Amino acid sequence: MSQIDTLPPLREVVERHGLMAQKSLGQNFLFDLNLTSRIARAAGPLDGETVVEIGPGPGGLTRALLANGAGRVIAVERDRRCLPALAEIAAHYPGRLEVIDGDALAVDLSIHLGGLPARIIANLPYNIGTPLLVGWLSLEPWPSWWSSLTLMFQREVAERIVATPEQRADYGRLAVLANWRCETKILFDVPRSAFVPSPKITSSVVQLVPRPKLEPCEQRLLERVTLAAFGQRRKMLRQSLKAVTPDPQPMIDAAGLSPTARAEEVPVSGFVRLANAFAALKTG
Ligand code: SAM
């Protein structure tokens, strides 16, 4: 598919609207509509689906989402310079694109969705990618309003999302939260050269699909336990967990873990058991 729509090429759009990329807004634009279509298709069939996009910029991915059948796209963009370019796309796809002029970290998307489920598909601004993801992963009740996340991150962040204890250097709090709540995988890499301007490192598209049934535990306590354990990741649990309780041994025993284990050796299910043992300790 060399031509996905009859709108002008993105380079022309960017020039006409004076959209010089701003580093402070994490702006690395994709101009290749074949690539943005690949990202859109990687999310799964979009026919009639509602999609939330964060940071549409000049609209390369937005156009691909619409051309690939998304029934409705709700796009949140902080850079007002992009709004006229996005209005042109909205006019091309009447009634299917709603642009929210605002900060994605502050907008309550569930209000705009009116109770409908949505996929989130985005080439995220690298400077707020992790806080956005943690926010989506922390929503209650679970599963929440989004049915999948298909997101572009810097490769090193992508590796931290999908990591298991086998990838010790990358395995941490983010991987525990992400893999407790979702099935995660890296779909494909996108080279630096695909972006304008080129970032310093390769990016990757990551897919997260909510687990319908979670290993039960209180997220707040899971966070406290992983913060303590990975806060001193080289130390044994019997030492690092002193940050949450003066004597962690009973909690470690109740979780069926070795007191000499280190955070980076404990699988997600081990952290869930630790969080539940911590809850029992607090109520006991
Ligand atoms: N989707 C476009 C593409 O793929 O070419 C642009 C992606 S660019 C990596 C990130 C976009 O997020 C930019 O358009 C930027 O202005 C926008 N952005 C940055 N911070 C934002 C925020 N807090 N809320 C909403 N959009 C933001």
Coordinates of N, CA and C in Angstrom, one line a residue, residues 28-201:
N28 N 9.2 13.2 17.5 CA 10.0 12.5 16.5 C 8.9 11.9 15.6
F29 N 8.7 12.6 14.4 CA 7.6 12.2 13.6 C 7.8 11.1 12.6
L30 N 6.8 10.4 12.3 CA 6.9 9.3 11.3 C 6.2 9.9 10.0
F31 N 6.9 9.8 8.9 CA 6.4 10.3 7.6 C 6.0 9.2 6.7
D32 N 6.4 8.0 7.0 CA 6.2 6.9 6.1 C 4.8 6.2 6.4
L33 N 3.8 6.4 5.6 CA 2.5 5.9 5.9 C 2.4 4.4 5.8
N34 N 3.4 3.8 5.1 CA 3.4 2.3 5.1 C 3.8 1.8 6.4
L35 N 4.7 2.5 7.1 CA 5.1 2.1 8.4 C 4.0 2.4 9.4
T36 N 3.4 3.6 9.3 CA 2.3 3.8 10.3 C 1.1 2.8 10.1
S37 N 0.9 2.4 8.8 CA -0.1 1.4 8.6 C 0.3 0.1 9.2
R38 N 1.6 -0.2 9.2 CA 2.0 -1.5 9.8 C 1.7 -1.5 11.3
I39 N 2.0 -0.3 11.9 CA 1.7 -0.2 13.3 C 0.2 -0.3 13.6
A40 N -0.6 0.3 12.8 CA -2.1 0.3 12.9 C -2.5 -1.2 12.8
R41 N -2.0 -1.9 11.8 CA -2.5 -3.2 11.5 C -2.0 -4.2 12.6
A42 N -0.8 -3.9 13.2 CA -0.3 -4.7 14.3 C -1.2 -4.8 15.5
A43 N -2.0 -3.8 15.6 CA -2.9 -3.7 16.8 C -4.1 -4.7 16.7
G44 N -4.2 -5.3 15.4 CA -5.4 -6.2 15.2 C -6.4 -5.5 14.3
P45 N -7.4 -6.2 13.9 CA -8.4 -5.6 13.0 C -9.1 -4.4 13.7
L46 N -9.1 -3.3 13.0 CA -9.6 -2.1 13.6 C -11.0 -1.7 13.1
D47 N -11.6 -2.5 12.2 CA -12.9 -2.1 11.6 C -13.9 -1.8 12.7
G48 N -14.4 -0.5 12.6 CA -15.4 -0.1 13.5 C -15.0 0.2 15.0
E49 N -13.7 -0.1 15.2 CA -13.2 0.0 16.6 C -13.0 1.5 17.0
T50 N -13.1 1.8 18.3 CA -12.7 3.1 18.8 C -11.2 3.0 19.2
V51 N -10.4 4.0 18.8 CA -9.0 4.0 19.1 C -8.7 5.3 19.8
V52 N -7.9 5.2 20.8 CA -7.3 6.4 21.5 C -5.9 6.5 21.0
E53 N -5.5 7.7 20.5 CA -4.1 8.0 20.1 C -3.6 9.1 21.0
I54 N -2.4 8.9 21.5 CA -1.8 10.0 22.3 C -0.7 10.6 21.4
G55 N -0.8 11.9 21.2 CA 0.3 12.7 20.4 C 0.2 12.4 19.0
P56 N -0.9 12.8 18.3 CA -1.0 12.5 16.8 C 0.0 13.4 16.0
G57 N 0.4 14.5 16.6 CA 1.4 15.4 15.8 C 0.8 15.7 14.5
P58 N 1.5 15.6 13.4 CA 1.0 16.0 12.1 C 0.0 15.0 11.5
G59 N -0.1 13.8 12.2 CA -1.2 12.8 11.9 C -0.8 11.6 11.1
G60 N 0.5 11.2 11.0 CA 0.9 10.1 10.2 C 0.2 8.8 10.7
L61 N 0.2 8.6 12.0 CA -0.4 7.4 12.5 C -1.9 7.5 12.5
T62 N -2.4 8.7 12.8 CA -3.9 9.0 12.8 C -4.5 8.6 11.5
R63 N -3.8 9.0 10.4 CA -4.3 8.7 9.0 C -4.3 7.2 8.8
A64 N -3.3 6.5 9.3 CA -3.2 5.0 9.1 C -4.3 4.4 9.9
L65 N -4.6 4.9 11.1 CA -5.7 4.2 11.9 C -7.0 4.4 11.2
L66 N -7.3 5.6 10.6 CA -8.5 5.8 9.9 C -8.6 5.0 8.6
A67 N -7.5 5.0 7.9 CA -7.5 4.3 6.6 C -7.6 2.8 6.8
N68 N -7.2 2.3 8.0 CA -7.3 0.9 8.3 C -8.6 0.6 9.0
G69 N -9.6 1.5 9.0 CA -11.0 1.1 9.3 C -11.4 1.6 10.7
A70 N -10.5 2.2 11.5 CA -11.0 2.6 12.9 C -12.3 3.4 12.7
G71 N -13.3 3.1 13.5 CA -14.6 3.7 13.4 C -14.5 5.2 13.9
R72 N -13.7 5.3 15.0 CA -13.6 6.5 15.7 C -12.2 6.6 16.3
V73 N -11.6 7.7 16.1 CA -10.2 8.0 16.7 C -10.4 9.2 17.6
I74 N -10.0 9.0 18.9 CA -9.9 10.1 19.8 C -8.4 10.4 20.1
A75 N -7.9 11.5 19.7 CA -6.5 11.8 19.7 C -6.2 13.0 20.6
V76 N -5.3 12.8 21.5 CA -5.0 13.9 22.5 C -3.6 14.5 22.1
E77 N -3.6 15.8 21.8 CA -2.4 16.4 21.4 C -2.2 17.7 22.2
R78 N -0.9 17.9 22.7 CA -0.6 19.0 23.5 C -0.1 20.2 22.7
D79 N 0.4 19.9 21.5 CA 1.0 21.0 20.7 C -0.1 21.6 19.8
R80 N -0.5 22.8 20.1 CA -1.6 23.4 19.4 C -1.2 23.7 17.9
R81 N 0.1 23.8 17.6 CA 0.5 24.0 16.2 C 0.0 22.9 15.3
C82 N -0.3 21.7 15.9 CA -0.7 20.5 15.1 C -2.2 20.6 14.8
L83 N -3.0 21.4 15.5 CA -4.4 21.3 15.4 C -4.9 21.5 14.0
P84 N -4.4 22.6 13.2 CA -4.9 22.8 11.9 C -4.7 21.5 11.0
A85 N -3.5 20.9 11.1 CA -3.2 19.7 10.2 C -4.2 18.6 10.6
L86 N -4.5 18.5 11.9 CA -5.4 17.4 12.3 C -6.8 17.7 11.9
A87 N -7.2 19.0 11.8 CA -8.5 19.4 11.4 C -8.7 19.0 9.9
E88 N -7.6 19.0 9.1 CA -7.7 18.6 7.7 C -8.1 17.1 7.6
I89 N -7.4 16.3 8.5 CA -7.7 14.9 8.5 C -9.2 14.6 9.0
A90 N -9.6 15.4 10.0 CA -11.0 15.2 10.5 C -12.0 15.5 9.4
A91 N -11.7 16.5 8.5 CA -12.6 16.9 7.5 C -12.6 15.8 6.4
H92 N -11.5 15.1 6.2 CA -11.4 14.0 5.2 C -12.2 12.8 5.7
Y93 N -12.3 12.6 7.0 CA -13.0 11.4 7.6 C -14.1 12.0 8.5
P94 N -15.2 12.5 7.9 CA -16.2 13.2 8.7 C -16.7 12.3 9.8
G95 N -16.8 12.9 11.0 CA -17.4 12.3 12.2 C -16.5 11.2 12.8
R96 N -15.3 11.0 12.3 CA -14.5 9.8 12.8 C -13.3 10.2 13.7
L97 N -12.9 11.5 13.6 CA -11.7 11.9 14.4 C -12.1 13.1 15.3
E98 N -11.8 12.8 16.6 CA -12.1 13.9 17.6 C -10.7 14.2 18.2
V99 N -10.3 15.5 18.2 CA -9.0 15.8 18.7 C -9.2 16.6 20.0
I100 N -8.5 16.1 21.0 CA -8.6 16.7 22.4 C -7.3 17.6 22.5
D101 N -7.5 18.9 22.7 CA -6.4 19.8 22.8 C -6.0 19.8 24.3
G102 N -5.0 19.0 24.7 CA -4.7 18.9 26.1 C -3.5 18.0 26.4
D103 N -3.2 17.9 27.7 CA -2.1 17.1 28.2 C -2.6 15.7 28.5
A104 N -2.0 14.7 27.8 CA -2.5 13.3 28.0 C -2.4 12.8 29.4
L105 N -1.5 13.4 30.2 CA -1.3 13.0 31.6 C -2.4 13.5 32.4
A106 N -3.2 14.5 31.9 CA -4.2 15.1 32.7 C -5.6 14.8 32.3
V107 N -5.8 14.3 31.0 CA -7.1 14.1 30.5 C -7.7 12.8 31.0
D108 N -9.0 12.8 31.4 CA -9.6 11.5 31.8 C -10.3 11.0 30.5
L109 N -9.7 10.0 29.9 CA -10.2 9.5 28.6 C -11.5 8.8 28.8
S110 N -11.7 8.1 29.9 CA -12.9 7.4 30.1 C -14.2 8.3 29.9
I111 N -14.1 9.5 30.2 CA -15.2 10.5 30.1 C -15.5 10.6 28.6
H112 N -14.4 10.7 27.8 CA -14.6 10.9 26.3 C -15.2 9.7 25.6
L113 N -14.9 8.5 26.2 CA -15.3 7.3 25.6 C -16.8 6.9 25.9
G114 N -17.4 7.6 26.9 CA -18.8 7.3 27.2 C -19.0 5.8 27.4
G115 N -18.1 5.2 28.2 CA -18.4 3.8 28.6 C -18.0 2.8 27.5
L116 N -17.5 3.2 26.3 CA -17.2 2.2 25.3 C -15.7 1.8 25.5
P117 N -15.4 0.5 25.1 CA -14.0 0.1 25.2 C -13.2 0.7 24.0
A118 N -11.9 0.8 24.2 CA -11.1 1.3 23.1 C -9.7 0.7 23.1
R119 N -9.1 0.7 21.9 CA -7.7 0.3 21.9 C -6.9 1.6 22.0
I120 N -5.7 1.5 22.6 CA -4.8 2.7 22.6 C -3.6 2.3 21.7
I121 N -3.4 3.2 20.7 CA -2.4 3.0 19.7 C -1.6 4.3 19.6
A122 N -0.3 4.3 19.8 CA 0.4 5.6 19.8 C 1.9 5.4 19.6
N123 N 2.4 6.4 19.0 CA 3.9 6.6 18.9 C 4.1 7.7 20.0
L124 N 4.4 7.2 21.2 CA 4.4 8.0 22.4 C 5.5 9.0 22.5
P125 N 5.3 10.2 23.0 CA 6.4 11.1 23.3 C 7.3 10.5 24.4
Y126 N 8.6 10.3 24.1 CA 9.4 9.4 24.9 C 9.5 9.9 26.4
N127 N 9.3 11.3 26.5 CA 9.5 11.8 27.9 C 8.3 11.5 28.8
I128 N 7.2 11.1 28.3 CA 6.0 10.8 29.2 C 5.5 9.4 29.0
G129 N 6.2 8.6 28.2 CA 5.7 7.2 27.8 C 5.6 6.3 29.0
T130 N 6.5 6.3 29.9 CA 6.4 5.4 31.1 C 5.3 5.9 32.1
P131 N 5.3 7.1 32.4 CA 4.2 7.5 33.3 C 2.8 7.3 32.7
L132 N 2.6 7.4 31.4 CA 1.3 7.1 30.8 C 1.0 5.6 30.9
L133 N 2.0 4.8 30.6 CA 1.8 3.4 30.7 C 1.5 2.9 32.1
V134 N 2.2 3.4 33.1 CA 2.0 3.0 34.5 C 0.5 3.5 34.9
G135 N 0.1 4.6 34.4 CA -1.3 5.1 34.7 C -2.3 4.1 34.1
W136 N -2.1 3.7 32.8 CA -3.1 2.8 32.2 C -3.1 1.4 32.9
L137 N -1.9 1.0 33.4 CA -1.8 -0.3 34.0 C -2.3 -0.3 35.5
S138 N -2.5 0.9 36.0 CA -2.9 1.1 37.4 C -4.4 1.3 37.5
L139 N -5.1 1.4 36.4 CA -6.6 1.7 36.5 C -7.3 0.6 37.3
E140 N -8.3 1.0 38.0 CA -9.2 0.1 38.7 C -10.6 0.5 38.3
P141 N -11.6 -0.4 38.3 CA -11.4 -1.9 38.4 C -10.7 -2.4 37.2
W142 N -10.3 -3.7 37.3 CA -9.6 -4.3 36.2 C -10.4 -5.5 35.6
P143 N -10.4 -5.8 34.3 CA -9.8 -5.0 33.2 C -10.5 -3.6 33.1
S144 N -9.8 -2.7 32.6 CA -10.3 -1.3 32.5 C -11.0 -1.1 31.1
W145 N -11.1 0.2 30.7 CA -11.8 0.5 29.5 C -11.0 0.2 28.2
W146 N -9.6 0.0 28.3 CA -8.9 -0.2 27.1 C -8.7 -1.7 26.9
S147 N -8.8 -2.1 25.6 CA -8.8 -3.6 25.3 C -7.4 -4.0 24.9
S148 N -6.6 -3.1 24.4 CA -5.2 -3.4 24.1 C -4.4 -2.1 24.0
L149 N -3.1 -2.2 24.2 CA -2.1 -1.1 24.0 C -1.2 -1.5 22.9
T150 N -1.0 -0.7 21.9 CA 0.0 -0.9 20.9 C 0.8 0.4 20.9
L151 N 2.0 0.3 21.4 CA 2.7 1.5 21.7 C 4.2 1.5 21.3
M152 N 4.6 2.6 20.8 CA 6.0 2.8 20.4 C 6.8 3.3 21.6
F153 N 7.9 2.6 21.9 CA 8.8 3.1 23.0 C 10.2 3.1 22.5
Q154 N 11.1 3.7 23.2 CA 12.5 3.5 22.9 C 12.8 2.0 23.3
R155 N 13.7 1.4 22.5 CA 13.9 -0.1 22.6 C 14.2 -0.5 24.1
E156 N 15.0 0.4 24.8 CA 15.4 0.0 26.1 C 14.2 0.0 27.1
V157 N 13.2 0.9 26.8 CA 12.0 0.9 27.7 C 11.2 -0.4 27.3
A158 N 11.1 -0.7 26.0 CA 10.3 -1.8 25.6 C 10.9 -3.1 26.3
E159 N 12.2 -3.2 26.4 CA 12.8 -4.4 27.0 C 12.5 -4.4 28.5
R160 N 12.4 -3.3 29.1 CA 12.0 -3.2 30.5 C 10.6 -3.6 30.8
I161 N 9.7 -3.4 29.8 CA 8.3 -3.8 29.9 C 8.1 -5.3 29.8
V162 N 8.8 -5.9 28.9 CA 8.5 -7.3 28.6 C 9.5 -8.3 29.4
A163 N 10.4 -7.7 30.2 CA 11.5 -8.5 30.8 C 10.9 -9.5 31.8
T164 N 11.6 -10.6 31.9 CA 11.4 -11.7 32.9 C 12.7 -11.8 33.8
P165 N 12.6 -12.6 34.8 CA 13.9 -12.7 35.6 C 15.1 -13.2 34.8
E166 N 14.8 -13.8 33.6 CA 15.9 -14.3 32.8 C 16.7 -13.1 32.2
Q167 N 16.0 -11.9 32.1 CA 16.7 -10.7 31.6 C 16.9 -9.8 32.8
R168 N 17.9 -10.2 33.6 CA 18.0 -9.5 34.9 C 18.2 -8.0 34.9
A169 N 19.0 -7.6 34.0 CA 19.3 -6.1 34.0 C 18.0 -5.3 33.7
D170 N 17.1 -5.9 32.9 CA 15.9 -5.1 32.5 C 14.7 -5.4 33.4
Y171 N 14.8 -6.5 34.2 CA 13.6 -6.9 35.0 C 13.5 -6.0 36.2
G172 N 12.3 -5.3 36.4 CA 12.2 -4.4 37.5 C 10.7 -4.2 37.8
R173 N 10.4 -3.1 38.5 CA 9.0 -2.8 38.9 C 8.1 -2.7 37.7
L174 N 8.6 -2.1 36.6 CA 7.7 -1.9 35.4 C 7.3 -3.2 34.9
A175 N 8.2 -4.2 34.8 CA 7.9 -5.5 34.2 C 7.0 -6.2 35.1
V176 N 7.1 -6.1 36.4 CA 6.3 -6.8 37.4 C 4.8 -6.3 37.2
L177 N 4.7 -5.0 37.2 CA 3.3 -4.4 37.1 C 2.7 -4.8 35.7
A178 N 3.5 -4.6 34.6 CA 3.0 -4.9 33.3 C 2.6 -6.3 33.1
N179 N 3.4 -7.2 33.6 CA 3.2 -8.7 33.3 C 2.2 -9.3 34.3
W180 N 2.0 -8.6 35.4 CA 0.9 -9.1 36.4 C -0.4 -8.8 35.7
R181 N -0.5 -7.6 35.1 CA -1.8 -7.2 34.5 C -2.0 -7.6 33.1
C182 N -0.9 -7.8 32.3 CA -1.1 -8.0 30.9 C -0.2 -9.1 30.4
E183 N -0.6 -9.6 29.2 CA 0.4 -10.4 28.3 C 1.2 -9.3 27.6
T184 N 2.5 -9.4 27.6 CA 3.3 -8.3 26.9 C 4.2 -9.0 25.8
K185 N 4.4 -8.2 24.7 CA 5.4 -8.7 23.8 C 5.9 -7.5 22.9
I186 N 7.1 -7.6 22.5 CA 7.7 -6.7 21.5 C 7.3 -7.2 20.1
L187 N 6.6 -6.4 19.3 CA 6.1 -6.8 18.0 C 7.2 -6.6 17.0
F188 N 7.8 -5.5 16.9 CA 8.9 -5.3 16.0 C 9.7 -4.0 16.3
D189 N 10.9 -3.9 15.8 CA 11.7 -2.7 16.0 C 11.5 -1.7 14.8
V190 N 11.7 -0.4 15.1 CA 11.6 0.6 14.1 C 12.9 1.4 14.1
P191 N 13.6 1.4 13.0 CA 15.0 2.0 13.0 C 14.9 3.5 13.2
R192 N 16.0 4.1 13.7 CA 16.1 5.5 14.0 C 15.7 6.3 12.7
S193 N 16.2 5.8 11.6 CA 16.1 6.5 10.3 C 14.6 6.7 9.9
A194 N 13.7 6.0 10.6 CA 12.3 6.2 10.2 C 11.7 7.5 10.7
F195 N 12.4 8.1 11.7 CA 11.8 9.3 12.4 C 12.4 10.6 11.9
V196 N 11.6 11.6 12.0 CA 12.2 13.0 11.7 C 11.9 13.8 12.9
P197 N 12.9 14.4 13.6 CA 14.3 14.0 13.5 C 14.6 12.6 14.0
S198 N 15.8 12.1 13.7 CA 16.2 10.7 14.1 C 16.5 10.7 15.6
P199 N 15.9 9.9 16.4 CA 16.3 9.8 17.8 C 17.7 9.1 17.9
K200 N 18.3 9.0 19.1 CA 19.6 8.4 19.2 C 19.6 6.9 19.2
I201 N 18.4 6.3 19.5 CA 18.3 4.9 19.6 C 17.1 4.3 18.9

